[in-house]
């Protein structure tokens, strides 16, 4: 049998080298559009913004905003520069959009969503149903017939999601279904609709937007005794029942003086990714004692621990800080801790604190990770790059007569995150050096 012959050009090393260089350059140009600016050098963290560095990890780094803040240059300039994700702090809540029955007002939330879009930030839609009566409009709390209440809940979810269709792609469908400092259901009026109300809210949300990410968000599972286990049981039940849930938001409002056990916290995050879900730190703040002279250093350490733990768990896709400056924190009016609580990354004068530098340092020095929820474009470009390099290698290898091509020496290093395929604990990843493409557009 005649052995297959190869055109000489296929083994010409110069042509192959040129082809390889041109192809790699094209792929890098395609994916690099929204990455770090040329001035950002992660080896010198001070040259980078938080979002430039977070993009290298396909991590959403977020803050919150009120409508008045996105039109205030002091807030707006920092938000758009440092963060790639934005959560309306209050403007999307039921009490803001329909404080009296039938009177809808989306102007505040629209302003925030438009600002985010103008600044290429993704939006976390917080929240459709918040299961805490303190924050539920009086007219909703007063509905005693479960059938009527369900109708109003459905109308609320439908009207809100339809209003933001195509603009908000990620919703906290249900917020705080558990008791704030306990492990049972919250005492919210929404539980009067029966135990299925959470599943039904998610199913409705999925029917309204097949592409949106649907999240359940909860307070205090990092420190309230037994709450992580209670939340895990609730979420595992939803997953087992085939409820369309994509992720679990852990608010992570820390306590003054508390030191995070990063091993335990990493395991908690991985407990959710092992269910095939994404996980996010959605409302991080670290209050400190007003009279501790080393408070800001300790706070910086705690911020660094939270961010680095998220980075080492595959499927932890976001760290959002609950507020921008110490002058605008909800904790100072909560009455839970001595004030000023000073829990955020910027001080009252909008100056970055040690905690900001610590987060930036962690983002700059942690090994970059493959995209998890990055744009499809990034995934396609990554695959393209691997194919090109693999193809070039196989061309360079001297072909043996009779074979079409030798085996490619390039294997995908890691599949795109598919949580379900992982076993328990498998979500905790080891850091591995490398350089990966960046997401182009935040969604
Ligand atoms: C808080 C806001 O920060 C305050 O301005 C508001 O008065 C009450 O709500 N858990 C949540 C957030 O899910 O929505 C809460 O935000 C903080 C606790």
Tab-separated table of C-alpha atoms and ligand atoms in Angstrom:
chain	number	residue	atom	x	y	z
A	1	UNK	CA	0.000	0.000	0.000
A	2	UNK	CA	1.243	3.425	-0.919
A	3	UNK	CA	2.153	5.486	2.109
A	4	UNK	CA	0.600	8.940	2.405
A	5	UNK	CA	2.868	11.766	1.288
A	6	UNK	CA	2.940	15.240	2.843
A	7	UNK	CA	3.294	18.524	1.015
A	8	UNK	CA	6.645	19.972	1.921
A	9	UNK	CA	5.113	23.228	3.169
A	10	UNK	CA	3.492	21.418	6.097
A	11	UNK	CA	6.818	20.645	7.631
A	12	UNK	CA	8.588	23.869	6.707
A	13	UNK	CA	9.463	25.179	10.193
A	14	UNK	CA	9.625	28.842	9.115
A	15	UNK	CA	6.158	28.798	7.582
A	16	UNK	CA	4.808	26.971	10.587
A	17	UNK	CA	6.406	29.473	12.958
A	18	UNK	CA	4.944	32.436	11.037
A	19	UNK	CA	1.509	30.802	10.940
A	20	UNK	CA	1.700	30.142	14.647
A	21	UNK	CA	2.735	33.694	15.549
A	22	UNK	CA	0.064	35.310	13.369
A	23	UNK	CA	-2.637	33.027	14.742
A	24	UNK	CA	-1.705	33.563	18.364
A	25	UNK	CA	-1.568	37.333	17.823
A	26	UNK	CA	-5.039	37.267	16.244
A	27	UNK	CA	-6.516	35.308	19.128
A	28	UNK	CA	-4.923	37.544	21.740
A	29	UNK	CA	-6.188	40.648	19.936
A	30	UNK	CA	-9.665	39.145	19.882
A	31	UNK	CA	-9.845	38.443	23.581
A	32	UNK	CA	-7.809	41.253	25.024
A	33	UNK	CA	-10.159	44.140	24.322
A	34	UNK	CA	-11.546	44.578	27.820
A	35	UNK	CA	-8.654	43.244	29.840
A	36	UNK	CA	-6.127	45.088	31.865
A	37	UNK	CA	-4.968	48.385	30.407
A	38	UNK	CA	-1.420	48.438	29.051
A	39	UNK	CA	-0.487	50.358	32.186
A	40	UNK	CA	-1.638	47.562	34.486
A	41	UNK	CA	1.169	45.295	35.541
A	42	UNK	CA	0.051	42.777	38.188
A	43	UNK	CA	3.622	42.597	39.444
A	44	UNK	CA	3.090	46.210	40.494
A	45	UNK	CA	-0.452	46.076	41.936
A	46	UNK	CA	-0.644	49.849	42.324
A	47	UNK	CA	-0.694	50.147	38.528
A	48	UNK	CA	-3.975	48.202	38.315
A	49	UNK	CA	-7.586	48.737	39.257
A	50	UNK	CA	-9.458	46.028	41.125
A	51	UNK	CA	-11.559	45.218	38.070
A	52	UNK	CA	-8.555	44.867	35.786
A	53	UNK	CA	-7.124	42.308	38.150
A	54	UNK	CA	-10.460	40.586	38.804
A	55	UNK	CA	-10.937	40.185	35.041
A	56	UNK	CA	-7.743	38.122	34.974
A	57	UNK	CA	-9.495	35.637	37.261
A	58	UNK	CA	-12.910	35.824	35.569
A	59	UNK	CA	-14.084	37.103	38.929
A	60	UNK	CA	-16.845	39.629	39.406
A	61	UNK	CA	-15.717	42.280	41.851
A	62	UNK	CA	-18.715	44.299	42.903
A	63	UNK	CA	-19.988	47.152	44.978
A	64	UNK	CA	-23.437	48.560	45.661
A	65	UNK	CA	-25.053	51.791	44.600
A	66	UNK	CA	-28.015	53.950	45.407
A	67	UNK	CA	-29.544	56.045	42.592
A	68	UNK	CA	-28.117	59.236	44.102
A	69	UNK	CA	-24.644	57.720	44.113
A	70	UNK	CA	-24.419	56.943	40.416
A	71	UNK	CA	-24.982	60.618	39.672
A	72	UNK	CA	-22.523	61.756	42.348
A	73	UNK	CA	-19.104	62.088	40.681
A	74	UNK	CA	-17.238	61.115	43.851
A	75	UNK	CA	-19.009	57.742	43.977
A	76	UNK	CA	-19.493	57.241	40.263
A	77	UNK	CA	-15.852	57.712	39.312
A	78	UNK	CA	-14.669	55.038	41.755
A	79	UNK	CA	-17.479	52.555	41.097
A	80	UNK	CA	-16.912	52.411	37.353
A	81	UNK	CA	-13.150	52.407	37.662
A	82	UNK	CA	-12.693	49.723	40.315
A	83	UNK	CA	-15.668	47.367	39.956
A	84	UNK	CA	-17.031	45.219	37.137
A	85	UNK	CA	-20.292	44.387	38.899
A	86	UNK	CA	-22.921	46.507	40.608
A	87	UNK	CA	-25.755	45.643	42.978
A	88	UNK	CA	-28.521	48.179	43.585
A	89	UNK	CA	-28.411	48.480	47.372
A	90	UNK	CA	-32.121	49.211	47.771
A	91	UNK	CA	-33.576	50.492	44.500
A	92	UNK	CA	-34.805	47.093	43.268
A	93	UNK	CA	-36.429	46.025	46.497
A	94	UNK	CA	-40.173	45.658	46.691
A	95	UNK	CA	-40.448	48.641	49.069
A	96	UNK	CA	-38.699	50.789	46.457
A	97	UNK	CA	-40.449	49.637	43.292
A	98	UNK	CA	-44.020	49.159	44.584
A	99	UNK	CA	-44.279	50.741	48.007
A	100	UNK	CA	-48.027	51.102	47.624
A	101	UNK	CA	-50.153	48.602	45.769
A	102	UNK	CA	-50.233	49.142	42.023
A	103	UNK	CA	-47.845	52.120	41.999
A	104	UNK	CA	-44.667	51.073	40.276
A	105	UNK	CA	-41.469	53.097	40.260
A	106	UNK	CA	-38.383	51.810	38.488
A	107	UNK	CA	-36.664	55.159	38.036
A	108	UNK	CA	-34.046	54.591	40.726
A	109	UNK	CA	-33.184	51.072	39.579
A	110	UNK	CA	-33.175	52.202	35.929
A	111	UNK	CA	-30.604	54.884	36.754
A	112	UNK	CA	-28.319	52.307	38.356
A	113	UNK	CA	-28.734	49.764	35.557
A	114	UNK	CA	-28.034	52.448	32.935
A	115	UNK	CA	-24.942	53.570	34.806
A	116	UNK	CA	-23.731	49.959	34.973
A	117	UNK	CA	-24.322	49.477	31.277
A	118	UNK	CA	-22.461	52.703	30.433
A	119	UNK	CA	-19.513	51.449	32.473
A	120	UNK	CA	-19.503	47.849	31.217
A	121	UNK	CA	-20.509	46.476	34.593
A	122	UNK	CA	-22.797	43.537	35.146
A	123	UNK	CA	-25.778	43.966	37.465
A	124	UNK	CA	-26.874	41.751	40.294
A	125	UNK	CA	-30.658	42.040	40.476
A	126	UNK	CA	-31.174	42.281	44.216
A	127	UNK	CA	-33.830	41.160	44.997
A	128	UNK	CA	-37.184	39.822	43.822
A	129	UNK	CA	-38.551	38.415	47.091
A	130	UNK	CA	-36.927	39.301	50.403
A	131	UNK	CA	-38.329	37.031	53.079
A	132	UNK	CA	-37.958	39.422	56.011
A	133	UNK	CA	-41.107	41.195	57.137
A	134	UNK	CA	-39.171	44.242	58.360
A	135	UNK	CA	-38.380	44.996	54.742
A	136	UNK	CA	-41.681	43.965	53.175
A	137	UNK	CA	-44.199	46.722	52.338
A	138	UNK	CA	-47.042	46.891	54.848
A	139	UNK	CA	-49.667	46.283	52.173
A	140	UNK	CA	-47.982	42.993	51.204
A	141	UNK	CA	-47.648	41.865	54.809
A	142	UNK	CA	-51.336	42.538	55.272
A	143	UNK	CA	-52.412	39.983	52.634
A	144	UNK	CA	-53.634	37.085	54.748
A	145	UNK	CA	-55.023	34.846	52.010
A	146	UNK	CA	-52.162	32.708	50.614
A	147	UNK	CA	-53.771	32.550	47.173
A	148	UNK	CA	-53.953	36.334	46.948
A	149	UNK	CA	-50.426	36.668	48.266
A	150	UNK	CA	-49.137	34.215	45.667
A	151	UNK	CA	-50.844	36.220	42.926
A	152	UNK	CA	-49.145	39.405	44.129
A	153	UNK	CA	-45.753	37.698	44.435
A	154	UNK	CA	-46.072	36.346	40.911
A	155	UNK	CA	-47.128	39.732	39.591
A	156	UNK	CA	-44.212	41.374	41.356
A	157	UNK	CA	-41.641	38.942	39.947
A	158	UNK	CA	-43.156	39.110	36.470
A	159	UNK	CA	-43.395	42.891	36.263
A	160	UNK	CA	-39.896	43.406	37.631
A	161	UNK	CA	-38.168	40.822	35.458
A	162	UNK	CA	-40.016	41.942	32.349
A	163	UNK	CA	-39.066	45.556	32.977
A	164	UNK	CA	-35.380	44.637	33.075
A	165	UNK	CA	-35.446	41.913	30.425
A	166	UNK	CA	-32.223	41.970	28.443
A	167	UNK	CA	-30.622	44.345	30.926
A	168	UNK	CA	-30.358	42.327	34.126
A	169	UNK	CA	-29.103	38.782	33.640
A	170	UNK	CA	-28.640	37.716	37.253
A	171	UNK	CA	-31.306	37.771	39.944
A	172	UNK	CA	-31.377	37.142	43.657
A	173	UNK	CA	-34.775	35.509	43.226
A	174	UNK	CA	-35.178	34.811	46.926
A	175	UNK	CA	-33.296	36.646	49.661
A	176	UNK	CA	-32.978	35.489	53.271
A	177	UNK	CA	-35.533	32.675	53.446
A	178	UNK	CA	-34.038	31.553	56.772
A	179	UNK	CA	-34.293	33.206	60.191
A	180	UNK	CA	-31.647	35.911	60.487
A	181	UNK	CA	-29.909	34.446	63.558
A	182	UNK	CA	-31.331	30.934	63.364
A	183	UNK	CA	-31.616	27.853	61.243
A	184	UNK	CA	-35.342	27.535	60.586
A	185	UNK	CA	-37.515	29.385	58.112
A	186	UNK	CA	-37.760	33.135	58.576
A	187	UNK	CA	-41.001	34.372	60.093
A	188	UNK	CA	-41.875	36.102	56.844
A	189	UNK	CA	-45.381	36.364	55.448
A	190	UNK	CA	-44.100	34.602	52.313
A	191	UNK	CA	-43.815	31.300	54.174
A	192	UNK	CA	-47.610	31.393	54.639
A	193	UNK	CA	-47.801	30.391	50.959
A	194	UNK	CA	-46.485	26.951	51.935
A	195	UNK	CA	-43.065	25.270	51.721
A	196	UNK	CA	-43.061	25.245	47.910
A	197	UNK	CA	-43.024	29.009	47.585
A	198	UNK	CA	-39.275	29.225	46.994
A	199	UNK	CA	-39.278	26.548	44.284
A	200	UNK	CA	-42.256	28.222	42.640
A	201	UNK	CA	-40.542	31.606	42.601
A	202	UNK	CA	-37.531	30.096	40.848
A	203	UNK	CA	-39.700	28.226	38.335
A	204	UNK	CA	-41.577	31.398	37.499
A	205	UNK	CA	-38.332	33.328	37.097
A	206	UNK	CA	-36.965	30.681	34.743
A	207	UNK	CA	-40.134	30.772	32.654
A	208	UNK	CA	-39.764	34.551	32.317
A	209	UNK	CA	-36.095	34.524	31.340
A	210	UNK	CA	-34.568	31.251	30.230
A	211	UNK	CA	-31.067	32.747	30.143
A	212	UNK	CA	-30.947	34.625	33.422
A	213	UNK	CA	-28.906	33.299	36.324
A	214	UNK	CA	-31.176	32.573	39.267
A	215	UNK	CA	-29.712	32.857	42.750
A	216	UNK	CA	-30.734	32.316	46.353
A	217	UNK	CA	-29.065	34.732	48.757
A	218	UNK	CA	-28.665	34.297	52.519
A	219	UNK	CA	-27.318	36.118	55.560
A	220	UNK	CA	-24.970	34.845	58.257
A	221	UNK	CA	-24.212	31.299	57.134
A	222	UNK	CA	-20.532	32.065	57.727
A	223	UNK	CA	-21.005	32.611	61.464
A	224	UNK	CA	-24.508	31.827	62.808
A	225	UNK	CA	-24.196	28.351	64.377
A	226	UNK	CA	-25.802	25.635	62.239
A	227	UNK	CA	-26.928	28.070	59.563
A	228	UNK	CA	-24.604	26.827	56.850
A	229	UNK	CA	-25.951	23.304	57.300
A	230	UNK	CA	-29.555	24.559	57.246
A	231	UNK	CA	-28.927	26.550	54.081
A	232	UNK	CA	-27.156	23.641	52.445
A	233	UNK	CA	-30.088	21.367	53.227
A	234	UNK	CA	-32.550	23.858	51.782
A	235	UNK	CA	-30.540	24.348	48.607
A	236	UNK	CA	-29.728	20.649	48.168
A	237	UNK	CA	-33.462	19.971	48.373
A	238	UNK	CA	-34.146	22.483	45.610
A	239	UNK	CA	-31.446	20.944	43.416
A	240	UNK	CA	-32.742	17.419	44.082
A	241	UNK	CA	-36.221	18.551	43.064
A	242	UNK	CA	-34.936	19.946	39.770
A	243	UNK	CA	-35.692	23.547	40.718
A	244	UNK	CA	-33.936	25.940	38.296
A	245	UNK	CA	-31.375	27.487	40.628
A	246	UNK	CA	-27.930	28.533	39.389
A	247	UNK	CA	-26.164	29.891	42.413
A	248	UNK	CA	-26.053	30.625	46.103
A	249	UNK	CA	-25.091	34.046	47.394
A	250	UNK	CA	-23.445	34.136	50.793
A	251	UNK	CA	-23.800	37.643	52.111
A	252	UNK	CA	-20.769	37.399	54.435
A	253	UNK	CA	-21.497	40.384	56.655
A	254	UNK	CA	-18.682	39.810	59.110
A	255	UNK	CA	-18.614	40.599	62.826
A	256	UNK	CA	-16.193	43.074	64.456
A	257	UNK	CA	-13.090	41.253	65.647
A	258	UNK	CA	-14.057	37.891	64.129
A	259	UNK	CA	-11.251	36.073	62.360
A	260	UNK	CA	-12.364	34.019	59.401
A	261	UNK	CA	-11.480	30.324	59.417
A	262	UNK	CA	-10.511	30.118	55.764
A	263	UNK	CA	-10.438	26.322	55.658
A	264	UNK	CA	-13.973	26.099	56.975
A	265	UNK	CA	-15.145	28.951	54.760
A	266	UNK	CA	-13.610	27.306	51.690
A	267	UNK	CA	-15.403	24.090	52.569
A	268	UNK	CA	-18.672	25.960	52.898
A	269	UNK	CA	-18.255	27.483	49.455
A	270	UNK	CA	-17.330	24.102	48.011
A	271	UNK	CA	-20.396	22.485	49.593
A	272	UNK	CA	-22.498	24.513	47.167
A	273	UNK	CA	-20.308	24.105	44.111
A	274	UNK	CA	-20.388	20.351	44.740
A	275	UNK	CA	-24.140	20.587	44.080
A	276	UNK	CA	-23.372	21.924	40.621
A	277	UNK	CA	-24.057	25.540	41.581
A	278	UNK	CA	-22.030	28.683	41.487
A	279	UNK	CA	-21.358	30.511	44.691
A	280	UNK	CA	-20.723	34.196	45.368
A	281	UNK	CA	-19.809	36.487	48.240
A	282	UNK	CA	-22.586	38.992	47.738
A	283	UNK	CA	-22.577	41.503	50.616
A	284	UNK	CA	-19.161	41.582	52.189
A	285	UNK	CA	-18.414	44.085	54.908
A	286	UNK	CA	-16.000	43.852	57.827
A	287	UNK	CA	-16.943	46.207	60.678
A	288	UNK	CA	-14.237	47.123	63.149
A	289	UNK	CA	-14.157	48.425	66.674
A	290	UNK	CA	-14.172	52.262	66.803
A	291	UNK	CA	-11.315	52.359	69.320
A	292	UNK	CA	-8.890	49.726	68.032
A	293	UNK	CA	-5.763	51.504	66.734
A	294	UNK	CA	-4.794	48.539	64.553
A	295	UNK	CA	-8.344	48.027	63.296
A	296	UNK	CA	-7.609	48.755	59.639
A	297	UNK	CA	-4.691	46.328	59.481
A	298	UNK	CA	-6.785	43.534	60.978
A	299	UNK	CA	-9.611	44.427	58.623
A	300	UNK	CA	-7.269	44.263	55.643
A	301	UNK	CA	-6.250	40.761	56.663
A	302	UNK	CA	-9.880	39.661	56.875
A	303	UNK	CA	-10.739	41.101	53.449
A	304	UNK	CA	-7.718	39.362	51.948
A	305	UNK	CA	-8.802	36.057	53.500
A	306	UNK	CA	-12.290	36.255	52.032
A	307	UNK	CA	-11.102	37.133	48.536
A	308	UNK	CA	-8.328	34.561	48.428
A	309	UNK	CA	-10.661	31.836	49.648
A	310	UNK	CA	-13.125	32.647	46.888
A	311	UNK	CA	-10.331	32.604	44.326
A	312	UNK	CA	-9.212	29.141	45.288
A	313	UNK	CA	-12.702	27.624	45.013
A	314	UNK	CA	-13.700	26.766	41.487
A	315	UNK	CA	-17.183	28.110	40.975
A	316	UNK	CA	-16.822	31.048	43.372
A	317	UNK	CA	-17.480	33.734	40.817
A	318	UNK	CA	-18.038	36.999	42.661
A	319	UNK	CA	-17.018	39.101	45.606
A	320	UNK	CA	-19.295	42.090	46.136
A	321	UNK	CA	-18.654	44.569	48.924
A	322	UNK	CA	-21.772	46.011	50.564
A	323	UNK	CA	-21.204	49.709	50.039
A	324	UNK	CA	-18.404	51.899	48.761
A	325	UNK	CA	-17.314	54.178	51.598
A	326	UNK	CA	-17.346	54.116	55.372
A	327	UNK	CA	-19.553	57.178	55.205
A	328	UNK	CA	-22.325	55.274	53.439
A	329	UNK	CA	-22.556	51.961	55.263
A	330	UNK	CA	-25.864	50.468	56.343
A	331	UNK	CA	-24.174	49.141	59.519
A	332	UNK	CA	-23.935	52.565	61.154
A	333	UNK	CA	-27.716	52.838	61.300
A	334	UNK	CA	-28.397	49.179	62.073
A	335	UNK	CA	-27.775	49.513	65.799
A	336	UNK	CA	-25.970	46.176	66.032
A	337	UNK	CA	-22.382	47.372	66.551
A	338	UNK	CA	-20.616	50.391	68.102
A	339	UNK	CA	-20.228	53.121	65.538
A	340	UNK	CA	-18.533	54.187	63.396
A	341	UNK	CA	-18.222	50.644	62.087
A	342	UNK	CA	-15.939	51.656	59.173
A	343	UNK	CA	-16.460	48.331	57.369
A	344	UNK	CA	-15.629	49.141	53.736
A	345	UNK	CA	-12.728	49.582	51.317
A	346	UNK	CA	-12.804	53.401	51.135
A	347	UNK	CA	-12.889	55.890	53.996
A	348	UNK	CA	-15.336	58.750	54.423
A	349	UNK	CA	-13.141	60.896	52.147
A	350	UNK	CA	-13.206	58.302	49.362
A	351	UNK	CA	-9.561	57.403	50.016
A	352	UNK	CA	-8.608	53.727	49.652
A	353	UNK	CA	-7.958	51.967	52.974
A	354	UNK	CA	-5.478	49.189	53.776
A	355	UNK	CA	-8.315	46.751	53.034
A	356	UNK	CA	-8.455	48.050	49.464
A	357	UNK	CA	-4.709	47.558	49.043
A	358	UNK	CA	-5.003	44.079	50.515
A	359	UNK	CA	-7.746	43.040	48.089
A	360	UNK	CA	-5.755	44.458	45.200
A	361	UNK	CA	-2.642	42.594	46.326
A	362	UNK	CA	-4.526	39.298	46.553
A	363	UNK	CA	-5.998	39.787	43.096
A	364	UNK	CA	-2.593	40.713	41.708
A	365	UNK	CA	-0.681	37.813	43.187
A	366	UNK	CA	-3.148	34.899	43.047
A	367	UNK	CA	-2.671	32.537	40.122
A	368	UNK	CA	-5.092	33.456	37.318
A	369	UNK	CA	-7.872	30.976	36.744
A	370	UNK	CA	-9.766	29.815	33.711
A	371	UNK	CA	-13.041	31.517	32.908
A	372	UNK	CA	-15.958	30.108	34.811
A	373	UNK	CA	-18.865	32.242	33.746
A	374	UNK	CA	-16.926	34.510	31.385
A	375	UNK	CA	-18.368	35.337	28.016
A	376	UNK	CA	-18.690	32.607	25.437
A	377	UNK	CA	-16.309	34.635	23.349
A	378	UNK	CA	-13.567	34.018	25.885
A	379	UNK	CA	-14.214	30.292	25.962
A	380	UNK	CA	-14.207	30.130	22.187
A	381	UNK	CA	-11.000	32.111	22.007
A	382	UNK	CA	-9.365	29.879	24.626
A	383	UNK	CA	-10.353	26.780	22.696
A	384	UNK	CA	-9.122	28.418	19.488
A	385	UNK	CA	-5.751	29.187	21.022
A	386	UNK	CA	-5.359	25.634	22.286
A	387	UNK	CA	-6.308	24.247	18.885
A	388	UNK	CA	-3.855	26.480	17.053
A	389	UNK	CA	-0.986	25.653	19.388
A	390	UNK	CA	-1.905	21.969	19.294
A	391	UNK	CA	-2.162	21.969	15.509
A	392	UNK	CA	1.160	23.714	15.103
A	393	UNK	CA	2.878	21.274	17.422
A	394	UNK	CA	1.543	18.336	15.504
A	395	UNK	CA	2.710	19.900	12.237
A	396	UNK	CA	6.178	20.492	13.618
A	397	UNK	CA	6.483	16.882	14.758
A	398	UNK	CA	8.019	14.821	11.975
A	399	UNK	CA	5.112	12.795	10.569
A	400	UNK	CA	5.563	9.062	10.291
A	401	UNK	CA	4.542	7.637	6.938
A	402	UNK	CA	1.141	6.000	7.067
A	403	UNK	CA	-0.206	8.281	9.770
A	404	UNK	CA	-2.369	11.300	9.066
A	405	UNK	CA	-1.100	13.138	12.120
A	406	UNK	CA	0.589	12.263	15.343
A	407	UNK	CA	-1.326	12.612	18.586
A	408	UNK	CA	-1.648	16.210	19.736
A	409	UNK	CA	0.627	16.955	22.663
A	410	UNK	CA	-1.865	19.552	23.931
A	411	UNK	CA	-4.659	18.461	26.167
A	412	UNK	CA	-7.194	20.762	27.723
A	413	UNK	CA	-5.885	21.497	31.203
A	414	UNK	CA	-9.317	21.790	32.774
A	415	UNK	CA	-12.840	21.512	31.530
A	416	UNK	CA	-15.110	24.520	31.822
A	417	UNK	CA	-16.655	24.474	35.282
A	418	UNK	CA	-19.431	21.886	35.375
A	419	UNK	CA	-19.980	21.600	39.112
A	420	UNK	CA	-22.311	18.615	38.903
A	421	UNK	CA	-19.504	16.383	37.714
A	422	UNK	CA	-17.477	17.110	40.807
A	423	UNK	CA	-17.543	15.212	44.045
A	424	UNK	CA	-17.713	16.781	47.481
A	425	UNK	CA	-14.707	18.971	48.251
A	426	UNK	CA	-13.674	18.764	44.615
A	427	UNK	CA	-14.537	22.432	44.267
A	428	UNK	CA	-11.502	23.500	46.276
A	429	UNK	CA	-8.809	24.004	43.716
A	430	UNK	CA	-5.105	24.375	43.994
A	431	UNK	CA	-3.501	27.440	42.536
A	432	UNK	CA	-1.685	26.886	39.308
A	433	UNK	CA	0.323	29.513	37.479
A	434	UNK	CA	-0.590	30.454	33.956
A	435	UNK	CA	-1.983	33.248	31.831
A	436	UNK	CA	-5.541	33.078	30.687
A	437	UNK	CA	-7.702	35.212	28.451
A	438	UNK	CA	-10.046	37.730	29.943
A	439	UNK	CA	-13.756	38.234	29.628
A	440	UNK	CA	-14.707	40.824	27.040
A	441	UNK	CA	-18.056	42.071	28.181
A	442	UNK	CA	-19.634	42.005	31.600
A	443	UNK	CA	-23.107	40.685	31.628
B	1	LIG	C1	-29.776	46.838	53.555
B	1	LIG	C2	-29.393	48.190	52.997
B	1	LIG	O1	-28.000	48.280	52.960
B	1	LIG	C3	-29.977	49.277	53.853
B	1	LIG	O2	-29.736	50.552	53.261
B	1	LIG	C4	-31.474	49.071	54.009
B	1	LIG	O3	-31.984	50.020	54.908
B	1	LIG	C5	-31.782	47.688	54.518
B	1	LIG	O4	-31.172	46.714	53.664
B	1	LIG	N1	-29.115	41.812	53.681
B	1	LIG	C6	-29.527	42.153	52.420
B	1	LIG	C7	-29.435	43.555	51.974
B	1	LIG	O5	-29.868	41.270	51.630
B	1	LIG	O6	-30.433	43.888	51.051
B	1	LIG	C8	-29.494	44.498	53.154
B	1	LIG	O7	-29.328	45.829	52.691
B	1	LIG	C9	-28.465	44.121	54.174
B	1	LIG	C10	-28.699	42.732	54.697
